[in-house]
Short mmCIF file of C-alpha atoms in Angstrom, two decimals:
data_model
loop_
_atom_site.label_atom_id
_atom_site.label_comp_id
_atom_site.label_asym_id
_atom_site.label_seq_id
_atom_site.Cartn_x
_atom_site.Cartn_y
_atom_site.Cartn_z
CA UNK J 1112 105.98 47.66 -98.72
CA UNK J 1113 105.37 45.87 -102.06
CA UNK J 1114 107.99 46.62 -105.33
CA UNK J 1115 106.73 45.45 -108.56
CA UNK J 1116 109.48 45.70 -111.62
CA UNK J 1117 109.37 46.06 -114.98
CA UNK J 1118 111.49 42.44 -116.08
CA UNK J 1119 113.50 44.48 -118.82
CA UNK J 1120 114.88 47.78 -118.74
CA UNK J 1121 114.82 50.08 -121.64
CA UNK J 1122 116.95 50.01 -124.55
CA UNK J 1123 120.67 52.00 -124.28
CA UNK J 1124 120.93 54.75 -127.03
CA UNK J 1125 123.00 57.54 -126.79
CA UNK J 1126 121.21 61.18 -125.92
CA UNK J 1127 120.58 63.01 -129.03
CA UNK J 1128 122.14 66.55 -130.26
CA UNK J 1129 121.20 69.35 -128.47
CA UNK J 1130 119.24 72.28 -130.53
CA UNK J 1131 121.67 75.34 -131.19
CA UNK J 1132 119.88 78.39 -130.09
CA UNK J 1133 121.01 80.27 -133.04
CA UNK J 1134 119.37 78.16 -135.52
CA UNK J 1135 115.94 78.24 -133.41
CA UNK J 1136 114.81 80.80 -135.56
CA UNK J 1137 115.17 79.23 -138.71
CA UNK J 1138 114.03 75.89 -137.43
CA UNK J 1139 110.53 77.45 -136.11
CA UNK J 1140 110.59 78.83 -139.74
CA UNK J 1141 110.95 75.68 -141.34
CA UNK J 1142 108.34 74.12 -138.94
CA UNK J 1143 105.71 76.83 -140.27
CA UNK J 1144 105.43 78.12 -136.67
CA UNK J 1145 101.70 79.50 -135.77
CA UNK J 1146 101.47 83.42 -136.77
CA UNK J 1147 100.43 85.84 -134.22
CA UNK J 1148 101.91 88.04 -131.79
CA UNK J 1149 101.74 87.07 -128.27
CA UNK J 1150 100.19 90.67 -127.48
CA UNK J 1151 97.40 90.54 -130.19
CA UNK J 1152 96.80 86.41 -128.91
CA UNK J 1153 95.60 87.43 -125.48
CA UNK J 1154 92.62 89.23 -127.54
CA UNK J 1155 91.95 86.51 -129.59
CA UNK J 1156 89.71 84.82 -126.68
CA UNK J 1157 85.88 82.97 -126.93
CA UNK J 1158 84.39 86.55 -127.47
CA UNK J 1159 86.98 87.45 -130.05
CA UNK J 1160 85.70 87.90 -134.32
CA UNK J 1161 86.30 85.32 -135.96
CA UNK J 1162 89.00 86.56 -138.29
CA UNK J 1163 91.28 87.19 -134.95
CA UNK J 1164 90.72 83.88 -133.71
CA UNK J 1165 91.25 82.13 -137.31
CA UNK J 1166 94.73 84.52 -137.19
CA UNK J 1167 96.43 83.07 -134.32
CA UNK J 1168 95.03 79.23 -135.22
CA UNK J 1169 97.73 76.59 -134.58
CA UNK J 1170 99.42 75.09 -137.72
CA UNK J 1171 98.65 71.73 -136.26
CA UNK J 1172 97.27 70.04 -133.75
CA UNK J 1173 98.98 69.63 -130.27
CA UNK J 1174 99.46 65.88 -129.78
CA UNK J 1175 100.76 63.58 -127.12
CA UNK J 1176 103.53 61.08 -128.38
CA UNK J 1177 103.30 58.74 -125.84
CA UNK J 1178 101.17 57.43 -122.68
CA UNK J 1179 101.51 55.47 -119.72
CA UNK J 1180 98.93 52.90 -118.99
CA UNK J 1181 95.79 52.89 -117.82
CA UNK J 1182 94.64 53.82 -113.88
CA UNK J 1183 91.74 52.57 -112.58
CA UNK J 1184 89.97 51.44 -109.44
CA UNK J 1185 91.37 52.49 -106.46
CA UNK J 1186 94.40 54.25 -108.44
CA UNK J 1187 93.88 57.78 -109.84
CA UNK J 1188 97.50 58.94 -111.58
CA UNK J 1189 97.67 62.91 -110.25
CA UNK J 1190 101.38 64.56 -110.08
CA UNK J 1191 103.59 63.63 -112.46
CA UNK J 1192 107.86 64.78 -112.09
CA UNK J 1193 111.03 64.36 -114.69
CA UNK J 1194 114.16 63.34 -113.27
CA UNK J 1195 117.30 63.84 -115.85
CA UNK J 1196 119.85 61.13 -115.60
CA UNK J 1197 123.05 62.87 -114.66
CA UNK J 1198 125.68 61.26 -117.45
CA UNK J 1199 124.16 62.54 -120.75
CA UNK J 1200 125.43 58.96 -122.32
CA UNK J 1201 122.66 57.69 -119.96
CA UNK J 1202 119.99 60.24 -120.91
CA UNK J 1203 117.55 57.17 -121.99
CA UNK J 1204 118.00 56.09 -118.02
CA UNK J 1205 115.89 59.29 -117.54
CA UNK J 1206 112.60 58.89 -115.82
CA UNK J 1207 109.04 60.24 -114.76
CA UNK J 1208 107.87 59.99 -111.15
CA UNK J 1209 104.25 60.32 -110.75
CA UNK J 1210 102.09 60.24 -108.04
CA UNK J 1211 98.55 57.74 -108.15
CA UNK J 1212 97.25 58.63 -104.66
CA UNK J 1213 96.01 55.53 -103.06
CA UNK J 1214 97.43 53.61 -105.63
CA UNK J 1215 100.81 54.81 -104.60
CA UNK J 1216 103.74 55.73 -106.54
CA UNK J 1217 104.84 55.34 -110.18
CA UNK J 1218 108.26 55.32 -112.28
CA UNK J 1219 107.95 55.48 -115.81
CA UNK J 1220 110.35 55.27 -118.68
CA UNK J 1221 110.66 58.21 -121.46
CA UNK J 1222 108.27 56.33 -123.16
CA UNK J 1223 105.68 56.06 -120.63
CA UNK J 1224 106.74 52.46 -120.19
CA UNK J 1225 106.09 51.06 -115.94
CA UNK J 1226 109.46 50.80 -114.36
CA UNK J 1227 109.19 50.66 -111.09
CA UNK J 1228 105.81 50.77 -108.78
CA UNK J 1229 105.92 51.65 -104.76
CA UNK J 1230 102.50 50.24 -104.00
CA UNK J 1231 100.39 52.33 -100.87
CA UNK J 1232 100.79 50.21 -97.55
CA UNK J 1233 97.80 48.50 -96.38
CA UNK J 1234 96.02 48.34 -92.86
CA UNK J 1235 94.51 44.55 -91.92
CA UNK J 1236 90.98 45.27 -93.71
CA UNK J 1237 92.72 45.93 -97.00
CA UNK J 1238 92.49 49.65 -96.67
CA UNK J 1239 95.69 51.94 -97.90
CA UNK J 1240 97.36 53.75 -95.54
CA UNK J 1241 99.12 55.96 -98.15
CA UNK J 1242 97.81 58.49 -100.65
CA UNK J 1243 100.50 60.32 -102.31
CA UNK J 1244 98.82 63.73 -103.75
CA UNK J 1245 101.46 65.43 -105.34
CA UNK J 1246 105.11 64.42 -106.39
CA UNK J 1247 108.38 66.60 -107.06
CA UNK J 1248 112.08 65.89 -107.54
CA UNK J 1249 115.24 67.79 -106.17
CA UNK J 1250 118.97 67.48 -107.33
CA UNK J 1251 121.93 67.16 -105.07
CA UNK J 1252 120.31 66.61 -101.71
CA UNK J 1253 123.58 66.31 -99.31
CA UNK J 1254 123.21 62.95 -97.55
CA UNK J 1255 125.40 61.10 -95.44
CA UNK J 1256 128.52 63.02 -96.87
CA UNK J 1257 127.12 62.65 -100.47
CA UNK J 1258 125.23 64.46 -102.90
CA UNK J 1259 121.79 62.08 -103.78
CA UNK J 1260 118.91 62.75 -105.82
CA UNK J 1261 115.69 62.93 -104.17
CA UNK J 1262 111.79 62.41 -104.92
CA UNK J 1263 109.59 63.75 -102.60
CA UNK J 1264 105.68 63.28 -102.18
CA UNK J 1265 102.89 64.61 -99.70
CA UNK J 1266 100.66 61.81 -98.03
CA UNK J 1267 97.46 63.09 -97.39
CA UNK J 1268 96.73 59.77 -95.15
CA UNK J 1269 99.63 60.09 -93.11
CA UNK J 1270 99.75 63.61 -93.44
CA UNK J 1271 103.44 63.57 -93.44
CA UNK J 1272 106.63 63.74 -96.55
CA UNK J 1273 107.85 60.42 -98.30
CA UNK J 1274 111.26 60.87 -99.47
CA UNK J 1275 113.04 58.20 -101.69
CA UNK J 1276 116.73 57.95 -103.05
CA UNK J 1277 116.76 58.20 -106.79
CA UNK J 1278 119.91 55.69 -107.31
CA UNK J 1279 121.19 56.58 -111.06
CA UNK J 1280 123.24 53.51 -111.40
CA UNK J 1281 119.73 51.06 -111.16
CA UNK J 1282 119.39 47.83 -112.45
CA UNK J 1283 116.07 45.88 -113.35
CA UNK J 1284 117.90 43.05 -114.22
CA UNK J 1285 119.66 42.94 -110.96
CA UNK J 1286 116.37 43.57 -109.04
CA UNK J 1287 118.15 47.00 -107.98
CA UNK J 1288 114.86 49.41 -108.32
CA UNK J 1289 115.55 53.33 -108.93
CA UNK J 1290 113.82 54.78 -106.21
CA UNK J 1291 114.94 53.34 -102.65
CA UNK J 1292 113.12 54.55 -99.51
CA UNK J 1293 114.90 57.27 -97.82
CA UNK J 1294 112.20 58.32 -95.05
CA UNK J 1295 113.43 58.64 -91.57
CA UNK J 1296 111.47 57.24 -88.80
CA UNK J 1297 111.33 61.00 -87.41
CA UNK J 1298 109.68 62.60 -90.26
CA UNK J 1299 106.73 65.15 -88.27
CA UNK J 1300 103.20 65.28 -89.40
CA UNK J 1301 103.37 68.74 -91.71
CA UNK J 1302 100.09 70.01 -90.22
CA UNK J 1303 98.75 68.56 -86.43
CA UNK J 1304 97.12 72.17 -86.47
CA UNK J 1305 94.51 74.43 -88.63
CA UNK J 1306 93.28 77.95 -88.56
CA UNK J 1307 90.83 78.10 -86.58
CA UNK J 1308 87.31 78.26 -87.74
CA UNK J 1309 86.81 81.68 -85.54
CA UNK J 1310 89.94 83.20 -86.09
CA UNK J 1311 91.55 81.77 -89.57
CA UNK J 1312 94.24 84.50 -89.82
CA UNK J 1313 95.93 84.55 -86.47
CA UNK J 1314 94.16 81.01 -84.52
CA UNK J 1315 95.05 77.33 -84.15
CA UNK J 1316 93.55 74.30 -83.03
CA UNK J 1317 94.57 70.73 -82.77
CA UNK J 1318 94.03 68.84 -86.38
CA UNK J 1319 92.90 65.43 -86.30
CA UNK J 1320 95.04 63.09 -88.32
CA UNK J 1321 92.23 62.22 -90.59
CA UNK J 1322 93.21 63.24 -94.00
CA UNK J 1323 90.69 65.96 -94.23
CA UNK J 1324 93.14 69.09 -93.70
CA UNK J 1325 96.50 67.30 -93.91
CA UNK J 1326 98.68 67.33 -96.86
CA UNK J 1327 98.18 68.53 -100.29
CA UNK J 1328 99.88 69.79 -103.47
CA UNK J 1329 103.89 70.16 -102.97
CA UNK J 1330 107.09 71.22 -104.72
CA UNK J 1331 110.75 71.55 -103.87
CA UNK J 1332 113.37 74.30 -104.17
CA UNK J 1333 117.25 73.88 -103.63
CA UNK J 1334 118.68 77.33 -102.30
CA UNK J 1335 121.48 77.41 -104.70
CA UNK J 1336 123.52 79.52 -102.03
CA UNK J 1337 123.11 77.03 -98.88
CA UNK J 1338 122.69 74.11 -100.78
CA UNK J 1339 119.65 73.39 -98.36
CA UNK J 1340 116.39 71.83 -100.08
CA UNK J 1341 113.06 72.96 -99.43
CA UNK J 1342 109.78 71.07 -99.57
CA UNK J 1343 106.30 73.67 -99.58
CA UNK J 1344 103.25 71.88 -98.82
CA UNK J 1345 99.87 73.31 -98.96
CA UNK J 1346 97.13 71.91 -96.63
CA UNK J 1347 93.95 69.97 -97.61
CA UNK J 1348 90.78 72.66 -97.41
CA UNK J 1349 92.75 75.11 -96.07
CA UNK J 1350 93.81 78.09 -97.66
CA UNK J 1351 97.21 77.72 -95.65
CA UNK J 1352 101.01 76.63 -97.24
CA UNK J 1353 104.23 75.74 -95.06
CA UNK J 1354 108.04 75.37 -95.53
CA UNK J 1355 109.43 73.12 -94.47
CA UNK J 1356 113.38 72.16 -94.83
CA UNK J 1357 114.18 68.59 -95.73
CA UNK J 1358 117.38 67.60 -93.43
CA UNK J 1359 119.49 64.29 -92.98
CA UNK J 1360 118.99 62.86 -89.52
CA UNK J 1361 122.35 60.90 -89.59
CA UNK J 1362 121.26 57.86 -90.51
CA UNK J 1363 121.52 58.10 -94.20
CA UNK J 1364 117.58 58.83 -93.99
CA UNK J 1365 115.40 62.14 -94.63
CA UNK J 1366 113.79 63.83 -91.97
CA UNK J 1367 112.02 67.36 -92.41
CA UNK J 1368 111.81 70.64 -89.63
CA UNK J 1369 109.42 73.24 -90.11
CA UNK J 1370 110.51 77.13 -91.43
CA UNK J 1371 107.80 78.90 -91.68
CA UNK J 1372 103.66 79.05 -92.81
CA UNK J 1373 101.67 81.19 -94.91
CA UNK J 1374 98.01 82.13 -94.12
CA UNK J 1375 95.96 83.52 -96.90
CA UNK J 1376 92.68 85.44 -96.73
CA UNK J 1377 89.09 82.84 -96.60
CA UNK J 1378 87.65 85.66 -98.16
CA UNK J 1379 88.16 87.00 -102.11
CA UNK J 1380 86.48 90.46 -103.49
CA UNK J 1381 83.55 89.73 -101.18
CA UNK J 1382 83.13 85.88 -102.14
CA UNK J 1383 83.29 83.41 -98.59
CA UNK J 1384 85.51 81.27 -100.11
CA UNK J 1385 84.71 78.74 -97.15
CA UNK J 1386 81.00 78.78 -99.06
CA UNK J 1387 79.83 75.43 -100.35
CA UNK J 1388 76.61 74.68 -102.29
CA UNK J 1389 76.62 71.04 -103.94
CA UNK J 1390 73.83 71.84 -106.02
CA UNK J 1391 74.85 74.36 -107.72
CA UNK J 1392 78.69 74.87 -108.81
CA UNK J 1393 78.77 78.39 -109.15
CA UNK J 1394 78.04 78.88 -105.82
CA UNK J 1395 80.34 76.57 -104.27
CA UNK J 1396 83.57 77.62 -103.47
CA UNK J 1397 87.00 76.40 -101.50
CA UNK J 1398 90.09 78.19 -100.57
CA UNK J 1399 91.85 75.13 -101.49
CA UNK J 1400 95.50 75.58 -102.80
CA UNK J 1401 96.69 72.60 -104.94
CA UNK J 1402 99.51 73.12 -107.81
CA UNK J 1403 103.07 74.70 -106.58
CA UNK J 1404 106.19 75.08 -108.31
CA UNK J 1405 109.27 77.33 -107.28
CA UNK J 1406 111.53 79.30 -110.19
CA UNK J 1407 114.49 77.77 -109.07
CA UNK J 1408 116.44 80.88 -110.00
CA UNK J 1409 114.53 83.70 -109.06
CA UNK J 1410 112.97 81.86 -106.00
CA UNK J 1411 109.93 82.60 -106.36
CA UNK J 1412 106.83 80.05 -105.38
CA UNK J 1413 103.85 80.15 -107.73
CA UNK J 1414 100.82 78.87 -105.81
CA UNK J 1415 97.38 78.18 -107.43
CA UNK J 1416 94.28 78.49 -105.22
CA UNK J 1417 92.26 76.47 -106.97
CA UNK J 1418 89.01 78.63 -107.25
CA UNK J 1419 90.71 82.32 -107.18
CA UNK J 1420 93.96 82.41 -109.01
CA UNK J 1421 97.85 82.33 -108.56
CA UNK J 1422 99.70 83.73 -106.35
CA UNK J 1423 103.32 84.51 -105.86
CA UNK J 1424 105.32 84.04 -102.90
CA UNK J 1425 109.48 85.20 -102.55
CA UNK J 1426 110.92 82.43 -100.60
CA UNK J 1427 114.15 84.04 -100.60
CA UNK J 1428 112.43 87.04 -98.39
CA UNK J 1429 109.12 85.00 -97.14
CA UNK J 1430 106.83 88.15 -98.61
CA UNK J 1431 103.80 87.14 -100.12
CA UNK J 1432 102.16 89.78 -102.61
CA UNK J 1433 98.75 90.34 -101.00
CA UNK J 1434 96.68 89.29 -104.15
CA UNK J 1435 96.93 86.69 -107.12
CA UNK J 1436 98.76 88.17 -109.89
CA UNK J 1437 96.11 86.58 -112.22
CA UNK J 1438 92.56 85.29 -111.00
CA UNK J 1439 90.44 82.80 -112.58
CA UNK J 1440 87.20 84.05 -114.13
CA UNK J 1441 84.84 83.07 -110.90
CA UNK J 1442 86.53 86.52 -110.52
CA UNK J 1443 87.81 88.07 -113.79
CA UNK J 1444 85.13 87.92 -116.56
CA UNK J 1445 88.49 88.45 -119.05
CA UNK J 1446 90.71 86.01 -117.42
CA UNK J 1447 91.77 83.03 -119.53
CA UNK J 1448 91.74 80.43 -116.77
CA UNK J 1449 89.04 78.08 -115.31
CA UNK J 1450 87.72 76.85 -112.04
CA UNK J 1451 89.90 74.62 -110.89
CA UNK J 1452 93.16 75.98 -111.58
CA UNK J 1453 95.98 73.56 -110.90
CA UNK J 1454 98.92 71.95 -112.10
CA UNK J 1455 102.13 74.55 -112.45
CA UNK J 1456 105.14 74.13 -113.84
CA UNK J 1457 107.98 76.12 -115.60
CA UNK J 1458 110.21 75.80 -118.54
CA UNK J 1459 113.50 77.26 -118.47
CA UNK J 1460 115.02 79.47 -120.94
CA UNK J 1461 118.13 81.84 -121.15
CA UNK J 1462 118.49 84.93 -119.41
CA UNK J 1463 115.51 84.77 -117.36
CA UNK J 1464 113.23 84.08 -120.14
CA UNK J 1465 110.62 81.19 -120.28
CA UNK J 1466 107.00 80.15 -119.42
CA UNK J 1467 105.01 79.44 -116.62
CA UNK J 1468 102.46 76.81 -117.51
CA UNK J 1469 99.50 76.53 -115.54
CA UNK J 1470 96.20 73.99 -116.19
CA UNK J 1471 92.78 75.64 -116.70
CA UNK J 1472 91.28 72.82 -115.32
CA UNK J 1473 87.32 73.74 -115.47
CA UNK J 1474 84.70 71.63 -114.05
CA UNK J 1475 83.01 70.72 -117.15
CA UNK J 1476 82.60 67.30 -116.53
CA UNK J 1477 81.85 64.47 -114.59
CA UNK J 1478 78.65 63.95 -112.64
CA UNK J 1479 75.98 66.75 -112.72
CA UNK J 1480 75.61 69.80 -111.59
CA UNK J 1481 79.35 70.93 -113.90
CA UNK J 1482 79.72 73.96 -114.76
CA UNK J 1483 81.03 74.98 -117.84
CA UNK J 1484 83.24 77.96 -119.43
CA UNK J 1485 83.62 77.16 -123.20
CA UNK J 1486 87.00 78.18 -124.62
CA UNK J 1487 88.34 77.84 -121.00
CA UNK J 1488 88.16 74.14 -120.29
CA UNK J 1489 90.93 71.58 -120.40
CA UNK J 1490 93.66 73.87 -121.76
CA UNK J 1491 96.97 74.94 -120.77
CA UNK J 1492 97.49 78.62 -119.93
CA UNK J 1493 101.24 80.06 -121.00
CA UNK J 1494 102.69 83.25 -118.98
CA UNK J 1495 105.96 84.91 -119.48
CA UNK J 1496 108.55 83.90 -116.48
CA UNK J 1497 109.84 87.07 -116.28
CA UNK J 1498 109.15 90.32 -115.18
CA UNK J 1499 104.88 90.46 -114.44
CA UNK J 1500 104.43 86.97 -115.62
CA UNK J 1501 102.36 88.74 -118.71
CA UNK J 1502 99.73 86.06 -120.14
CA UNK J 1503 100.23 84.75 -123.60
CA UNK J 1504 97.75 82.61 -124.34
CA UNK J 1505 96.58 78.85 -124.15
CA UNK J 1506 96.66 75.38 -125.64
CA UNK J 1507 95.02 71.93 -125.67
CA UNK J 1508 96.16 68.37 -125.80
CA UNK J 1509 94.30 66.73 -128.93
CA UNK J 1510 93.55 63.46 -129.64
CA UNK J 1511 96.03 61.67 -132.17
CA UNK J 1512 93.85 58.94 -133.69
CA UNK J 1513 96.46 57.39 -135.39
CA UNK J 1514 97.97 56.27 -132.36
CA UNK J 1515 95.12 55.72 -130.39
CA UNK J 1516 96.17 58.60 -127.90
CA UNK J 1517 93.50 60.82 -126.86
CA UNK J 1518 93.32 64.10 -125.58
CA UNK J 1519 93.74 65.83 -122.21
CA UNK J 1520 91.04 66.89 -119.79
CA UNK J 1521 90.70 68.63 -116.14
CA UNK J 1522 94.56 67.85 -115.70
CA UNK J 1523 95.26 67.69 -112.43
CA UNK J 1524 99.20 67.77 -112.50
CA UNK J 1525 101.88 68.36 -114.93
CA UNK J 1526 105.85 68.80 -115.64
CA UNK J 1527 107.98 70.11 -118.20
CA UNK J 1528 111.56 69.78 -118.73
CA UNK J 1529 113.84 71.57 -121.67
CA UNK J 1530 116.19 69.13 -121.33
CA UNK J 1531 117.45 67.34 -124.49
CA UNK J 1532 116.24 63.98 -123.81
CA UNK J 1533 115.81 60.46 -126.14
CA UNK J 1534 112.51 60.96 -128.29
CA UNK J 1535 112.20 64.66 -127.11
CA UNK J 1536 115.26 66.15 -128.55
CA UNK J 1537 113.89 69.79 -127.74
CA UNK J 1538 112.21 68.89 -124.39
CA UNK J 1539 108.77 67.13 -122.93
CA UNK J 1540 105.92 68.09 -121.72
CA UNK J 1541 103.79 65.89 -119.43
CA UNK J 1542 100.40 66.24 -117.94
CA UNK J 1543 97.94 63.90 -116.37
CA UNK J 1544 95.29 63.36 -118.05
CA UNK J 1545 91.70 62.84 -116.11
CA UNK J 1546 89.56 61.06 -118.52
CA UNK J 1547 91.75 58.84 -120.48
CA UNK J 1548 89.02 57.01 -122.09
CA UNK J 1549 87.07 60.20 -122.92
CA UNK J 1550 83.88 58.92 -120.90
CA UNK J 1551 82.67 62.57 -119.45
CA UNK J 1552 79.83 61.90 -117.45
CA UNK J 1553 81.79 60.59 -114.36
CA UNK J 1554 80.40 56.75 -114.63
CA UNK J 1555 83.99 55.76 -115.38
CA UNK J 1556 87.49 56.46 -113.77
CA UNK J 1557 90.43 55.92 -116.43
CA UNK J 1558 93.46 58.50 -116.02
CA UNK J 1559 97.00 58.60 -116.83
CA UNK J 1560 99.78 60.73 -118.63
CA UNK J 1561 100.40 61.95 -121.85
CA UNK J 1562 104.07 62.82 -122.93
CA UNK J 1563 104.00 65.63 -125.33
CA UNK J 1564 107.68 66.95 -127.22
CA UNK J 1565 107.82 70.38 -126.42
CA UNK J 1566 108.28 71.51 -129.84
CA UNK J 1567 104.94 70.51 -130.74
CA UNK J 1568 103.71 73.08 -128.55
CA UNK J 1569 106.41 75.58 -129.12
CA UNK J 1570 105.47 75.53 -133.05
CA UNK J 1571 102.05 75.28 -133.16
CA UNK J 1572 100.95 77.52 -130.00
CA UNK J 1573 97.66 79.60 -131.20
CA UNK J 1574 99.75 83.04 -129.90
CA UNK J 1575 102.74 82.73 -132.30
CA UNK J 1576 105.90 80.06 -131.90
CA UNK J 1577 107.20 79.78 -128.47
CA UNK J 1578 111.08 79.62 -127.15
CA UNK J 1579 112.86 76.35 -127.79
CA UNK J 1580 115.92 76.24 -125.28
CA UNK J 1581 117.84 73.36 -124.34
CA UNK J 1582 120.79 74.94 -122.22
CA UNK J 1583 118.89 74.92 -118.79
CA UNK J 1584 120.55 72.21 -116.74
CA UNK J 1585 118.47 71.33 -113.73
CA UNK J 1586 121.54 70.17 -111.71
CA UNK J 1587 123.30 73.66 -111.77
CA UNK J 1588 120.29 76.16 -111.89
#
């Protein structure tokens, strides 16, 4: 497997202050956060007057900071993940993990700089034999006797996990690359069955290793009681997600055993989600799940079927609530989110509090027949973490012309991390962006990621100023 290394490594600097929570208030004062209540901004939709929707206007325009380069050709950047350097003198050392399916894997710097790339394995015609979908990363994986970092991606080619070492003391100089394989030869295919077609909810047949139902979106969760680490995949055209446990097979390597699947219904308020009609989008559905992330306090797994909404899932119990708490609006004409959900991720405040952030994809561009929903499109949709996961409101990624950054459309993946961290001082944001050079009508291919500080958000969020809260540490959730 081919390593390709950045020939300088980025500039020491020591991590900057962390933001006091008792002078947030004052600081989103002084930072003219957006007005609004986060009640009266779920009202303020497409359909609402126009003095509600000029009332909960941002202050400013929500703007990435930084980029990574380009993907194009046979590389399409998808999932991206933060990893937190463990010594806060070394917070600059930090980095973002990103999956670019057959273009293999990507480490980035905080400023969207190429560190490290893990290029997809080829067969003799040329031809990858690795697509990694979707990437996540867990702390304190016990192996061999130690605790390690871990990142972890699905293969849809392989249909099986790729687990790497995340070594914090890495060197460029020293050609010593961050991430070091860690994948044991035993690692099982995640899905060598699917429903089958006659009997989805209870049958199985054999599953043909040929990437059309094997591995999808993933995310991890470390059981803070056990210690063990969990990896849940979802499966490619298949409205079916698994468990599986990641375990060290005693040779300082990674191997996975299977826990448990869930099966959810090919059917929603009527609809045959298995329905497809290329012609005409409205009519052509999937029970495709994609974007996962687990609260790694609560333990509960938010899972976004891609056409009908998210669901939750307690992995503490294995119950899964026998609806989405929230539906897109193929299903809700009031719902704030888009055909194709995906990307999910959570930011972490005190006491429970925070946001789950999911993307309102859409399918307004590309090649013809899209399908529109103005107001909907390319945005980010903000719930509360706690309690009913009540919906807030949304946001876009602008364009910032004075950097030559553009905007954000039908992201596919994203991350976001509270951590105090070089350059984002009250946390980062990052999505993947699916038109980087804002060509729409699918003759082009161009994506990548855009880092955003989470402040920017927090202050100028239509709804009203959102939490700024720096104390979660990811290593001891």
């Amino acid at each position: 497997m081919q390593r390709q290394y950045s020939s300088t490594p980025p500039a020491r600097r020591r991590r900057l202050p962390l933001l006091a929570a008792s002078t947030l208030a004052a600081w989103l004062a002084a930072c003219g956060g957006g007005g609004g209540t986060a009640e009266s901004a779920q009202d303020a939709g497409p359909g609402a007057p126009a003095e509600a929707q000029a009332q909960h206007a941002a202050v400013g325009p929500i703007q990435a900071s930084h980029e990574t380069p380009r993907e194009t050709g046979g590389a399409d950047m998808d999932d991206p993940a933060v990893w937190v350097h463990p010594d806060e003198d070394d917070a600059e050392d930090s980095l973002i993990v990103a999956a670019a399916k057959k273009g293999g894997l990507r480490v980035y710097d905080l400023k969207g700089r190429p560190v490290q790339t893990i290029a997809a394995q080829l067969d003799a015609e040329g031809e990858p034999l690795n697509r990694f979908n979707n990437v996540d990363v867990a702390y304190r994986f016990k192996l061999g006797g130690k605790h390690v970092d871990i990142a972890v991606a699905s293969d849809r080619i392989q249909d099986k996990l790729r687990v790497w070492r995340i070594d914090e003391d890495y060197d460029l100089d020293d050609g010593e690359p961050p991430l070091v394989d860690a994948t044991s030869a035993t690692m099982p295919r995640l899905f060598p069955t699917r429903p089958a077609p006659d009997d989805r909810e209870h049958g199985s047949v054999p599953n043909p290793n040929d990437g059309k139902h094997t591995a999808y979106g993933l995310a991890l969760y470390r059981d803070k009681a056990s210690g063990k680490v969990y990896a849940f995949v979802n499966q490619n055209n298949e409205a079916v997600i698994a468990q599986y446990e990641l375990v060290d097979d005693g040779h300082k390597k990674i191997s996975a055993r299977l826990v448990r699947e869930w099966r959810f219904p090919y059917t929603h308020r009527g609809q045959d989600l298995t329905q497809e009609d290329e012609n005409d989008p409205a009519r052509d559905f999937s029970p495709q799940f994609e974007g996962m992330v687990v609260d790694q306090q609560t333990g509960i797994l938010y899972a976004a079927q891609e056409d009908v909404g998210i669901w939750r899932i307690n992995v503490k119990t294995g119950v899964a609530e026998d609806r989405p708490f929230y539906e897109t609006r193929a299903f809700d004409p009031n719902s704030r989110v888009a055909r194709d959900v995906e990307g999910l991720t959570i930011y972490y405040a005190a006491g429970g509090k925070g946001y789950l952030l999911a993307s309102s994809q859409g399918k307004a561009h590309g090649e013809p027949p899209t399908q529109a929903t103005p107001g909907l499109d390319d945005t980010f949709v903000v719930f509360e973490r706690q309690g009913q996961n009540r919906l807030l409101g949304s946001f876009r990624v602008e364009p910032q012309a004075g950097k030559g950054i553009d905007g954000v459309q039908e992201s596919d993946g994203s991350d976001v991390s509270n951590v105090a961290l070089p350059g984002f001082k009250h946390g980062l944001f990052i999505a993947q962006d699916g038109y980087d050079n804002d060509v729409f009508d699918g003759s082009e291919t161009a994506t990548n990621l855009k880092l955003v500080p989470w402040d920017t958000i927090a202050t100028r969020f239509p709804g009203g100023p959102l939490t700024v809260d720096t104390g979660y540490n990811p290593r001891r959730p």
